CSV table of C-alpha atoms in Angstrom, one decimal:
chain,number,residue,atom,x,y,z
A,1,MET,CA,3.0,13.8,42.2
A,2,GLN,CA,3.1,10.4,40.4
A,3,VAL,CA,0.3,8.4,41.9
A,4,VAL,CA,0.5,5.4,39.6
A,5,PRO,CA,3.9,3.8,39.2
A,6,PRO,CA,5.3,4.3,35.7
A,7,PRO,CA,5.5,0.6,34.7
A,8,LEU,CA,1.8,0.1,35.7
A,9,GLU,CA,0.8,3.2,33.8
A,10,ARG,CA,2.7,2.0,30.8
A,11,LEU,CA,0.9,-1.3,30.9
A,12,ILE,CA,-2.5,0.5,31.2
A,13,THR,CA,-1.7,2.6,28.2
A,14,ASP,CA,-0.7,-0.4,26.2
A,15,LEU,CA,-3.8,-2.3,27.1
A,16,THR,CA,-6.1,0.6,26.1
A,17,ARG,CA,-4.8,0.1,22.6
A,18,LEU,CA,-6.6,-3.2,22.3
A,19,PRO,CA,-10.1,-3.3,20.7
A,20,GLY,CA,-13.0,-2.8,23.1
A,21,ILE,CA,-10.8,-2.0,26.1
A,22,GLY,CA,-11.1,1.5,27.7
A,23,GLN,CA,-9.2,3.1,30.5
A,24,LYS,CA,-11.3,1.5,33.3
A,25,THR,CA,-11.0,-2.1,31.9
A,26,ALA,CA,-7.3,-1.6,31.2
A,27,SER,CA,-6.7,-0.5,34.9
A,28,ARG,CA,-8.7,-3.5,36.2
A,29,LEU,CA,-6.7,-5.9,34.0
A,30,ALA,CA,-3.4,-4.4,34.9
A,31,LEU,CA,-4.2,-4.5,38.7
A,32,TYR,CA,-5.4,-8.1,38.3
A,33,LEU,CA,-2.1,-9.1,36.7
A,34,LEU,CA,-0.2,-7.3,39.4
A,35,ARG,CA,-2.0,-9.2,42.2
A,36,ARG,CA,-1.4,-12.6,40.5
A,37,PRO,CA,1.9,-14.5,40.9
A,38,ALA,CA,4.8,-13.1,38.8
A,39,ALA,CA,5.1,-16.4,36.9
A,40,GLU,CA,1.6,-15.8,35.3
A,41,ALA,CA,2.6,-12.4,34.1
A,42,LEU,CA,5.9,-13.8,32.7
A,43,ASN,CA,4.0,-16.6,30.9
A,44,LEU,CA,1.7,-14.0,29.3
A,45,SER,CA,4.6,-11.8,28.2
A,46,ALA,CA,6.4,-14.8,26.7
A,47,SER,CA,3.3,-15.7,24.7
A,48,LEU,CA,3.0,-12.2,23.5
A,49,ALA,CA,6.7,-12.0,22.5
A,50,GLU,CA,6.4,-15.4,20.7
A,51,LEU,CA,3.3,-14.3,18.7
A,52,HIS,CA,4.9,-12.4,15.9
A,53,ALA,CA,8.1,-14.5,15.9
A,54,SER,CA,6.4,-17.8,15.3
A,55,ILE,CA,3.1,-17.0,13.5
A,56,GLN,CA,3.0,-16.0,9.8
A,57,LEU,CA,0.5,-15.9,7.0
A,58,CYS,CA,0.1,-19.1,4.9
A,59,SER,CA,1.1,-18.2,1.4
A,60,THR,CA,-1.8,-20.1,-0.1
A,61,CYS,CA,-4.8,-19.4,2.0
A,62,PHE,CA,-3.5,-16.4,4.1
A,63,ALA,CA,-4.5,-18.0,7.4
A,64,PHE,CA,-2.4,-17.4,10.5
A,65,SER,CA,-0.1,-20.4,10.9
A,66,GLU,CA,3.1,-21.6,12.4
A,67,ASN,CA,4.1,-23.3,9.1
A,68,ASP,CA,3.8,-22.4,5.5
A,69,PRO,CA,1.7,-24.0,4.0
A,70,CYS,CA,-0.7,-24.2,7.0
A,71,VAL,CA,-2.0,-27.4,8.5
A,72,ILE,CA,-5.2,-27.2,6.4
A,73,CYS,CA,-3.5,-26.5,3.0
A,74,SER,CA,-0.9,-29.3,3.6
A,75,ASP,CA,-3.5,-31.9,4.6
A,76,THR,CA,-3.7,-34.4,1.7
A,77,ARG,CA,-7.1,-35.7,3.0
A,78,ARG,CA,-8.8,-32.4,2.2
A,79,ASN,CA,-10.3,-31.6,-1.1
A,80,ASN,CA,-8.1,-28.8,-2.5
A,81,ARG,CA,-10.3,-28.3,-5.5
A,82,LEU,CA,-13.0,-26.8,-3.3
A,83,VAL,CA,-12.1,-23.4,-1.9
A,84,CYS,CA,-14.2,-21.6,0.7
A,85,VAL,CA,-13.7,-17.8,0.8
A,86,VAL,CA,-14.1,-16.2,4.2
A,87,GLU,CA,-13.7,-12.7,5.6
A,88,GLU,CA,-11.5,-13.2,8.7
A,89,PRO,CA,-9.5,-16.0,10.3
A,90,GLY,CA,-12.2,-16.2,13.0
A,91,ASP,CA,-14.7,-17.3,10.3
A,92,LEU,CA,-12.4,-20.2,9.3
A,93,MET,CA,-12.5,-21.4,12.9
A,94,VAL,CA,-16.3,-21.2,13.0
A,95,ILE,CA,-16.7,-23.2,9.7
A,96,GLU,CA,-14.1,-25.8,10.9
A,97,LYS,CA,-16.1,-26.3,14.1
A,98,THR,CA,-19.0,-27.6,12.0
A,99,ASN,CA,-17.0,-30.5,10.6
A,100,ALA,CA,-19.2,-30.1,7.5
A,101,PHE,CA,-16.5,-28.6,5.2
A,102,ARG,CA,-13.6,-30.7,3.9
A,103,GLY,CA,-12.2,-28.3,1.3
A,104,VAL,CA,-9.5,-25.6,1.8
A,105,TYR,CA,-9.9,-21.9,2.5
A,106,HIS,CA,-9.0,-18.4,1.2
A,107,ILE,CA,-9.0,-15.6,3.7
A,108,LEU,CA,-9.7,-12.1,2.4
A,109,HIS,CA,-8.7,-10.3,5.7
A,110,GLY,CA,-11.7,-8.0,5.5
A,111,VAL,CA,-14.6,-6.9,3.4
A,112,LEU,CA,-15.1,-4.0,1.0
A,113,ALA,CA,-15.6,-0.8,3.0
A,114,PRO,CA,-15.4,2.1,0.5
A,115,MET,CA,-16.1,4.7,3.2
A,116,GLU,CA,-13.0,3.5,5.2
A,117,GLY,CA,-11.0,3.5,2.0
A,118,ILE,CA,-10.9,-0.4,1.8
A,119,GLY,CA,-11.2,-1.6,-1.7
A,120,PRO,CA,-10.2,-4.8,-3.5
A,121,ASP,CA,-6.6,-3.8,-3.5
A,122,GLU,CA,-6.5,-3.8,0.3
A,123,LEU,CA,-7.9,-7.3,0.5
A,124,LYS,CA,-6.5,-10.7,-0.7
A,125,VAL,CA,-8.8,-10.5,-3.7
A,126,ARG,CA,-6.1,-10.5,-6.5
A,127,GLU,CA,-4.6,-13.6,-4.9
A,128,LEU,CA,-8.0,-15.3,-5.0
A,129,PHE,CA,-8.4,-14.6,-8.7
A,130,TYR,CA,-4.9,-15.8,-9.4
A,131,ARG,CA,-5.6,-19.0,-7.4
A,132,ALA,CA,-8.8,-19.5,-9.4
A,133,GLU,CA,-7.2,-19.0,-12.7
A,134,SER,CA,-3.9,-20.8,-12.2
A,135,GLN,CA,-4.6,-23.7,-9.9
A,136,GLU,CA,-6.9,-26.7,-10.5
A,137,ILE,CA,-9.9,-25.4,-8.6
A,138,GLU,CA,-13.4,-26.8,-9.3
A,139,GLU,CA,-15.5,-24.8,-7.0
A,140,VAL,CA,-15.3,-21.5,-5.1
A,141,LEU,CA,-17.7,-21.2,-2.2
A,142,VAL,CA,-18.2,-17.5,-1.2
A,143,ALA,CA,-18.9,-17.6,2.5
A,144,THR,CA,-18.8,-13.9,3.4
A,145,SER,CA,-21.4,-12.6,6.0
A,146,SER,CA,-24.9,-11.6,5.1
A,147,THR,CA,-24.3,-8.0,6.1
A,148,VAL,CA,-24.3,-5.1,3.5
A,149,PRO,CA,-20.5,-5.1,3.1
A,150,GLY,CA,-20.4,-8.9,3.1
A,151,GLU,CA,-23.0,-9.2,0.4
A,152,ALA,CA,-21.3,-6.4,-1.7
A,153,THR,CA,-18.0,-8.2,-1.4
A,154,ALA,CA,-19.6,-11.5,-2.4
A,155,SER,CA,-21.3,-9.8,-5.4
A,156,TYR,CA,-17.9,-8.3,-6.4
A,157,LEU,CA,-16.1,-11.7,-6.2
A,158,ILE,CA,-18.9,-13.6,-8.0
A,159,ASP,CA,-19.0,-11.0,-10.8
A,160,HIS,CA,-15.2,-11.4,-11.4
A,161,LEU,CA,-15.1,-15.1,-10.8
A,162,THR,CA,-17.9,-15.8,-13.3
A,163,GLY,CA,-15.5,-15.4,-16.3
A,164,MET,CA,-13.1,-18.0,-14.8
A,165,PRO,CA,-13.1,-21.7,-15.3
A,166,VAL,CA,-14.6,-22.4,-11.8
A,167,LYS,CA,-18.0,-23.2,-10.4
A,168,VAL,CA,-19.1,-20.4,-8.0
A,169,THR,CA,-21.4,-21.0,-5.1
A,170,ARG,CA,-22.7,-18.8,-2.3
A,171,LEU,CA,-23.4,-19.8,1.3
A,172,ALA,CA,-27.2,-20.4,1.7
A,173,CYS,CA,-29.3,-17.9,3.5
A,174,GLY,CA,-32.4,-18.8,5.5
A,175,ILE,CA,-33.9,-19.3,9.0
A,176,PRO,CA,-31.6,-20.5,11.7
A,177,MET,CA,-32.1,-24.0,13.3
A,178,GLY,CA,-34.5,-23.9,16.2
A,179,MET,CA,-36.0,-20.6,15.3
A,180,ASP,CA,-39.7,-20.0,15.3
A,181,ILE,CA,-40.6,-18.6,11.9
A,182,LYS,CA,-42.8,-16.0,13.5
A,183,TYR,CA,-39.7,-14.3,14.7
A,184,ALA,CA,-37.8,-14.5,11.3
A,185,ASP,CA,-37.6,-11.1,9.5
A,186,GLU,CA,-39.4,-10.9,6.2
A,187,HIS,CA,-36.3,-10.7,4.0
A,188,THR,CA,-34.7,-13.8,5.5
A,189,LEU,CA,-38.0,-15.7,5.2
A,190,ALA,CA,-38.4,-14.5,1.6
A,191,LYS,CA,-34.8,-15.6,0.8
A,192,ALA,CA,-35.5,-19.0,2.5
A,193,ILE,CA,-38.6,-19.5,0.3
A,194,GLU,CA,-36.7,-18.4,-2.8
A,195,THR,CA,-33.9,-20.8,-2.2
A,196,ARG,CA,-36.1,-23.7,-0.9
A,197,GLN,CA,-34.7,-27.2,-1.2
A,198,PHE,CA,-36.1,-30.0,-3.2
A,199,VAL,CA,-37.0,-32.9,-0.9
A,200,LYS,CA,-39.2,-35.5,-2.7
A,201,GLY,CA,-41.7,-35.9,-5.5
B,1,MET,CA,-43.3,4.0,25.6
B,2,SER,CA,-41.9,6.8,27.8
B,3,SER,CA,-42.9,10.4,27.1
B,4,GLN,CA,-39.2,11.1,26.6
B,5,ASN,CA,-38.9,8.8,23.6
B,6,CYS,CA,-38.8,10.2,20.1
B,7,ARG,CA,-40.1,8.5,17.0
B,8,THR,CA,-38.7,9.3,13.5
B,9,ARG,CA,-38.3,8.0,10.0
B,10,CYS,CA,-34.7,7.7,8.9
B,11,ILE,CA,-32.1,6.1,6.6
B,12,VAL,CA,-29.0,4.3,7.9
B,13,LEU,CA,-25.9,6.0,6.7
B,14,LYS,CA,-23.3,4.0,8.5
B,15,ASN,CA,-23.0,1.4,11.2
B,16,THR,CA,-20.1,0.3,13.4
B,17,ASP,CA,-19.7,-2.6,15.8
B,18,PHE,CA,-19.1,-1.5,19.4
B,19,GLY,CA,-17.8,-4.0,21.9
B,20,GLU,CA,-19.1,-7.5,21.9
B,21,SER,CA,-22.7,-7.0,21.2
B,22,ASP,CA,-23.6,-3.4,20.6
B,23,ARG,CA,-23.7,-1.4,17.4
B,24,ILE,CA,-23.4,2.4,16.8
B,25,VAL,CA,-25.6,3.6,13.9
B,26,THR,CA,-25.5,6.9,12.1
B,27,LEU,CA,-28.9,7.9,10.7
B,28,TYR,CA,-30.4,10.7,8.7
B,29,SER,CA,-33.9,11.8,9.5
B,30,PRO,CA,-36.1,14.6,7.9
B,31,ASP,CA,-37.0,15.9,11.4
B,32,HIS,CA,-33.7,15.6,13.3
B,33,GLY,CA,-31.1,15.6,10.6
B,34,ARG,CA,-28.0,13.4,11.1
B,35,PHE,CA,-27.7,11.7,14.5
B,36,THR,CA,-25.8,8.9,16.0
B,37,ALA,CA,-27.4,6.3,18.3
B,38,ILE,CA,-26.3,3.1,20.1
B,39,ALA,CA,-28.3,-0.1,19.7
B,40,LYS,CA,-27.6,-2.2,22.7
B,41,GLY,CA,-27.3,-5.9,22.0
B,42,ALA,CA,-27.9,-5.4,18.3
B,43,LYS,CA,-25.3,-7.9,17.3
B,44,ARG,CA,-26.7,-10.7,19.4
B,45,SER,CA,-30.5,-10.0,19.5
B,46,GLN,CA,-32.5,-12.4,17.3
B,47,LYS,CA,-35.6,-10.3,17.4
B,48,ARG,CA,-35.2,-6.6,18.0
B,49,PHE,CA,-32.6,-5.4,15.5
B,50,VAL,CA,-31.8,-8.3,13.3
B,51,ASN,CA,-31.2,-7.4,9.7
B,52,LYS,CA,-32.6,-3.9,10.3
B,53,LEU,CA,-29.7,-1.6,11.1
B,54,GLU,CA,-27.9,-2.3,7.8
B,55,GLU,CA,-26.7,0.5,5.6
B,56,PHE,CA,-29.3,2.1,3.2
B,57,SER,CA,-32.3,0.7,5.2
B,58,LEU,CA,-35.3,3.0,5.6
B,59,LEU,CA,-36.4,2.6,9.2
B,60,ASP,CA,-39.0,3.8,11.6
B,61,VAL,CA,-37.1,4.2,14.9
B,62,ILE,CA,-38.0,4.9,18.5
B,63,TYR,CA,-35.0,6.4,20.5
B,64,ARG,CA,-34.3,8.0,23.8
B,65,PRO,CA,-32.4,11.3,23.3
B,66,ALA,CA,-28.9,11.6,24.8
B,67,LYS,CA,-28.6,13.4,28.2
B,68,TYR,CA,-24.9,14.0,28.6
B,69,ASN,CA,-23.2,12.7,25.5
B,70,ARG,CA,-24.0,12.8,21.9
B,71,LEU,CA,-25.1,9.1,21.6
B,72,HIS,CA,-28.9,8.5,21.6
B,73,PHE,CA,-30.2,5.2,22.8
B,74,LEU,CA,-32.1,3.2,20.1
B,75,SER,CA,-35.0,1.4,21.6
B,76,GLU,CA,-36.9,0.0,18.6
B,77,ALA,CA,-36.5,-0.2,14.9
B,78,GLU,CA,-39.1,-1.1,12.3
B,79,LEU,CA,-37.8,-1.9,8.8
B,80,GLN,CA,-39.7,0.0,6.0
B,81,GLU,CA,-37.5,-0.6,3.0
B,82,ALA,CA,-34.3,-2.6,2.8
B,83,PHE,CA,-33.2,-1.9,-0.8
B,84,LEU,CA,-31.8,-5.4,-1.0
B,85,SER,CA,-30.4,-5.1,-4.5
B,86,LEU,CA,-28.0,-2.4,-3.4
B,87,ARG,CA,-26.1,-5.0,-1.4
B,88,THR,CA,-26.3,-7.9,-3.9
B,89,HIS,CA,-25.1,-5.8,-7.0
B,90,TRP,CA,-21.8,-4.2,-6.2
B,91,GLN,CA,-22.2,-1.7,-9.1
B,92,ARG,CA,-25.3,-0.3,-7.3
B,93,TYR,CA,-23.5,-0.5,-3.9
B,94,CYS,CA,-20.7,1.8,-5.1
B,95,PRO,CA,-23.0,4.9,-5.9
B,96,ALA,CA,-25.2,4.2,-2.9
B,97,ILE,CA,-22.3,4.1,-0.4
B,98,LEU,CA,-20.8,7.3,-2.1
B,99,ALA,CA,-24.1,9.1,-1.6
B,100,CYS,CA,-24.2,8.1,2.1
B,101,GLU,CA,-20.6,9.3,2.6
B,102,LEU,CA,-21.5,12.6,0.9
B,103,VAL,CA,-24.5,13.1,3.2
B,104,LEU,CA,-22.3,12.2,6.2
B,105,ARG,CA,-19.6,14.7,5.3
B,106,PHE,CA,-21.8,17.6,4.1
B,107,THR,CA,-24.2,17.6,7.0
B,108,ARG,CA,-23.9,18.5,10.7
B,109,GLU,CA,-25.5,16.6,13.6
B,110,HIS,CA,-29.1,17.8,14.4
B,111,ASP,CA,-29.3,20.1,11.4
B,112,PRO,CA,-32.3,18.7,9.6
B,113,ASP,CA,-33.1,19.4,6.0
B,114,SER,CA,-36.0,17.3,4.5
B,115,ARG,CA,-34.7,18.0,1.0
B,116,ILE,CA,-31.6,16.0,1.7
B,117,PHE,CA,-33.6,13.1,3.2
B,118,THR,CA,-35.9,13.1,0.1
B,119,LEU,CA,-33.0,13.3,-2.2
B,120,LEU,CA,-31.2,10.4,-0.6
B,121,HIS,CA,-34.3,8.2,-0.4
B,122,TRP,CA,-35.0,9.0,-4.1
B,123,LEU,CA,-31.4,8.0,-5.1
B,124,LEU,CA,-31.5,4.7,-3.1
B,125,HIS,CA,-34.9,3.9,-4.6
B,126,SER,CA,-33.8,4.7,-8.1
B,127,LEU,CA,-30.6,2.6,-7.8
B,128,HIS,CA,-32.6,-0.3,-6.4
B,129,ASN,CA,-34.9,-0.1,-9.4
B,130,GLY,CA,-32.1,-0.3,-11.8
B,131,THR,CA,-31.9,3.4,-13.0
B,132,ALA,CA,-28.6,4.3,-14.7
B,133,HIS,CA,-26.5,5.1,-11.7
B,134,LEU,CA,-24.2,7.9,-13.1
B,135,PRO,CA,-27.0,10.4,-14.2
B,136,ALA,CA,-28.9,9.7,-10.9
B,137,LEU,CA,-25.7,10.4,-9.0
B,138,VAL,CA,-25.1,13.6,-10.9
B,139,PHE,CA,-28.6,14.8,-10.1
B,140,PHE,CA,-28.2,13.8,-6.4
B,141,LEU,CA,-24.9,15.6,-6.0
B,142,LEU,CA,-26.0,18.7,-7.8
B,143,HIS,CA,-29.1,19.1,-5.6
B,144,LEU,CA,-27.2,18.1,-2.4
B,145,LEU,CA,-24.7,20.9,-3.1
B,146,ASP,CA,-27.7,23.2,-3.6
B,147,ALA,CA,-29.4,22.1,-0.3
B,148,CYS,CA,-26.1,22.7,1.5
B,149,GLY,CA,-25.8,26.2,0.1
B,150,TYR,CA,-23.0,25.5,-2.4
B,151,GLN,CA,-25.0,25.6,-5.7
B,152,PRO,CA,-22.5,25.7,-8.6
B,153,ARG,CA,-22.9,28.8,-10.8
B,154,LEU,CA,-23.3,27.5,-14.3
B,155,LYS,CA,-25.2,30.2,-16.1
B,156,HIS,CA,-22.4,32.2,-17.5
B,157,CYS,CA,-18.7,32.9,-17.4
B,158,ALA,CA,-17.7,34.3,-14.0
B,159,ALA,CA,-15.3,36.9,-15.5
B,160,CYS,CA,-16.9,38.2,-18.7
B,161,SER,CA,-20.6,37.0,-18.2
B,162,CYS,CA,-20.7,35.5,-21.7
B,163,LEU,CA,-23.3,32.7,-22.0
B,164,PRO,CA,-22.4,29.1,-23.0
B,165,GLY,CA,-22.6,28.8,-26.8
B,166,GLN,CA,-22.8,32.6,-27.3
B,167,ASN,CA,-19.3,32.9,-28.9
B,168,LYS,CA,-19.3,29.4,-30.3
B,169,GLN,CA,-17.1,28.0,-27.5
B,170,LEU,CA,-17.1,24.2,-27.5
B,171,SER,CA,-16.3,23.9,-23.8
B,172,PHE,CA,-16.1,25.8,-20.6
B,173,MET,CA,-13.7,25.4,-17.6
B,174,PHE,CA,-15.1,24.8,-14.1
B,175,GLN,CA,-13.3,26.4,-11.2
B,176,PRO,CA,-13.6,24.0,-8.2
B,177,GLY,CA,-12.2,26.8,-6.0
B,178,ASN,CA,-15.3,28.9,-6.3
B,179,GLY,CA,-17.9,26.8,-8.1
B,180,SER,CA,-18.2,29.0,-11.2
B,181,LEU,CA,-17.4,28.8,-14.9
B,182,LEU,CA,-14.7,30.4,-17.0
B,183,CYS,CA,-14.9,30.7,-20.8
B,184,PRO,CA,-11.8,29.6,-22.8
B,185,ARG,CA,-10.9,33.3,-23.4
B,186,CYS,CA,-11.0,34.2,-19.7
B,187,SER,CA,-9.3,31.0,-18.5
B,188,GLY,CA,-6.2,32.2,-20.2
B,189,THR,CA,-3.1,30.4,-19.0
B,190,THR,CA,-4.8,28.9,-15.9
B,191,ASP,CA,-4.6,25.1,-16.2
B,192,LEU,CA,-8.2,24.0,-15.7
B,193,SER,CA,-8.2,21.5,-18.5
B,194,ARG,CA,-9.0,18.7,-16.1
B,195,TYR,CA,-12.3,20.4,-15.2
B,196,SER,CA,-13.4,21.1,-18.7
B,197,LEU,CA,-17.1,20.8,-19.4
B,198,SER,CA,-18.4,20.3,-22.9
B,199,LEU,CA,-21.3,22.5,-24.1
B,200,GLN,CA,-23.5,19.4,-24.0
B,201,SER,CA,-22.5,18.5,-20.4
B,202,LEU,CA,-23.1,22.1,-19.3
B,203,LYS,CA,-26.6,22.2,-20.9
B,204,PHE,CA,-27.4,18.9,-19.1
B,205,LEU,CA,-26.2,20.3,-15.8
B,206,GLN,CA,-28.2,23.5,-16.2
B,207,THR,CA,-31.4,21.5,-17.0
B,208,ALA,CA,-30.8,19.1,-14.1
B,209,GLN,CA,-30.3,22.1,-11.7
B,210,LYS,CA,-33.9,23.4,-12.6
B,211,MET,CA,-35.5,20.0,-12.4
B,212,THR,CA,-37.4,18.4,-9.5
B,213,ILE,CA,-37.0,14.7,-8.5
B,214,ASN,CA,-40.3,13.8,-10.3
B,215,GLN,CA,-39.0,15.4,-13.6
B,216,MET,CA,-35.6,13.7,-13.3
B,217,GLN,CA,-36.8,10.5,-15.2
B,218,ARG,CA,-37.1,12.7,-18.3
B,219,LEU,CA,-33.5,13.6,-18.4
B,220,GLN,CA,-31.7,11.2,-20.7
B,221,MET,CA,-28.0,11.9,-20.0
B,222,PRO,CA,-25.4,9.9,-22.0
B,223,GLU,CA,-22.9,7.9,-19.8
B,224,GLN,CA,-20.0,9.9,-21.2
B,225,VAL,CA,-21.6,13.3,-20.3
B,226,ALA,CA,-22.6,11.9,-16.9
B,227,SER,CA,-19.0,10.9,-16.2
B,228,GLU,CA,-17.7,14.3,-17.1
B,229,CYS,CA,-20.3,16.1,-15.0
B,230,LEU,CA,-19.7,13.8,-12.1
B,231,PHE,CA,-16.0,14.3,-12.1
B,232,VAL,CA,-16.4,18.1,-12.0
B,233,LEU,CA,-18.9,18.0,-9.2
B,234,TYR,CA,-16.7,15.5,-7.3
B,235,SER,CA,-13.7,17.9,-7.6
B,236,TYR,CA,-15.9,20.8,-6.4
B,237,SER,CA,-17.1,18.7,-3.4
B,238,ARG,CA,-13.6,17.6,-2.6
B,239,TYR,CA,-12.5,21.3,-2.6
B,240,LEU,CA,-15.4,22.3,-0.3
B,241,LEU,CA,-14.8,19.4,2.1
B,242,GLN,CA,-11.0,19.8,2.1
B,243,CYS,CA,-10.6,16.0,2.4
B,244,ASP,CA,-10.7,12.8,0.4
B,245,ILE,CA,-14.0,11.2,-0.4
B,246,HIS,CA,-13.0,7.6,0.1
B,247,SER,CA,-15.9,5.9,-1.7
B,248,TRP,CA,-15.0,7.8,-5.0
B,249,SER,CA,-12.1,5.5,-6.0
B,250,PHE,CA,-14.3,2.4,-5.6
B,251,LEU,CA,-17.0,4.0,-7.8
B,252,VAL,CA,-14.4,4.8,-10.5
B,253,GLN,CA,-13.7,1.0,-10.7
B,254,GLY,CA,-17.5,0.4,-11.1
B,255,ILE,CA,-17.7,3.0,-13.9
B,256,LYS,CA,-15.4,0.8,-16.0
B,257,LYS,CA,-18.0,-1.9,-15.9
B,258,PRO,CA,-21.5,-0.6,-16.7
B,259,ILE,CA,-24.4,-1.6,-14.5
B,260,SER,CA,-26.7,-4.4,-15.6
B,261,LYS,CA,-30.5,-4.3,-15.4
B,262,LYS,CA,-32.2,-5.5,-12.3
B,263,ARG,CA,-31.9,-9.3,-12.1
């Protein structure tokens, strides 16, 4: 006997394909949508349908965008000689929120993960090297995470960019703002001391 | 600490994000072998697990063993050694990650072997200190195969029992299918040229097989010999595992650019 109506079951199955969503959460979300007015579900389905039709990758920085080049790459007020290399589009949003960076970006769409079979060819690495060699770029800021794969990716990029006519910099690593140094781990603290800043004198 | 909690020394082989704030970590310990644990809140916590559950880290952990499923619950972790240069030098990262993948694939959960732990710890330590990575990896893989019961038979030809160098042969063929050697006469028409081992490489492998970790520093293996030995051992491992070893292709790129001394 079919207890769950087939359309509801189909929706639950589709939702379980999303990251971090299991059978229980998918059932809860599907039932929530069913209880809400039909217009809300239609709006959601229209947004989903529009997603792939209207969003593409910017051919310069590989960010998700409605236009090619994207808003950041086509902004003439930004310094397009300074390129910040990030792992994911989410990292771009975090850096943009700081309002501290006025250059342009290059999104790798991942990090080196040899165990999963992800090497430089699976990322937008070749495109970065091409950009560094052929365009008028002065500085490449490598802003990958401070995790093992993030650091290994940064090391790979820095190693290959060193022979090119660009200045290569790396995101600073140290204690977070508002943190009591008693709680900082020894490696972060050591790095903070190693890369201390000159103030006066 | 509850009486149910266990304490062990271990090396992080792999970690994966789970949900918004948790992390699943695969560890190798000399007392419990390979095991997987969940670290709740590891991605957000600023105190408990920050910068500790990264690959290659040597930890002292306290965990609550799993009751119904295979995931243990990680309560605390104390960082003993981080081997930082393995992340900041990608040429060192390649062999280190390959070693972790090999331990992951060759071992079963809760099947401890202290030799494997010692071997992995020694390799990470050596790579961190700038030891030439290919000879170290050859030694690691040779002894890992031995610890898993797949020691390659390198003393004589498997068919006619002739010893290397006895009949002035310049090279022997390795058979990945059964881990033994064939002399050029016995290999006949079988195409094993890809797995050819020069007499020099064979002598190095035979010596390395008898050596302990402490004696390994004495073995001065040329890079070319190490590459040849490593390819043969990789082919044998791939045959035994019956699957691809993903980190291998990344290591091959690293071989093209020799490792620099510790900066």
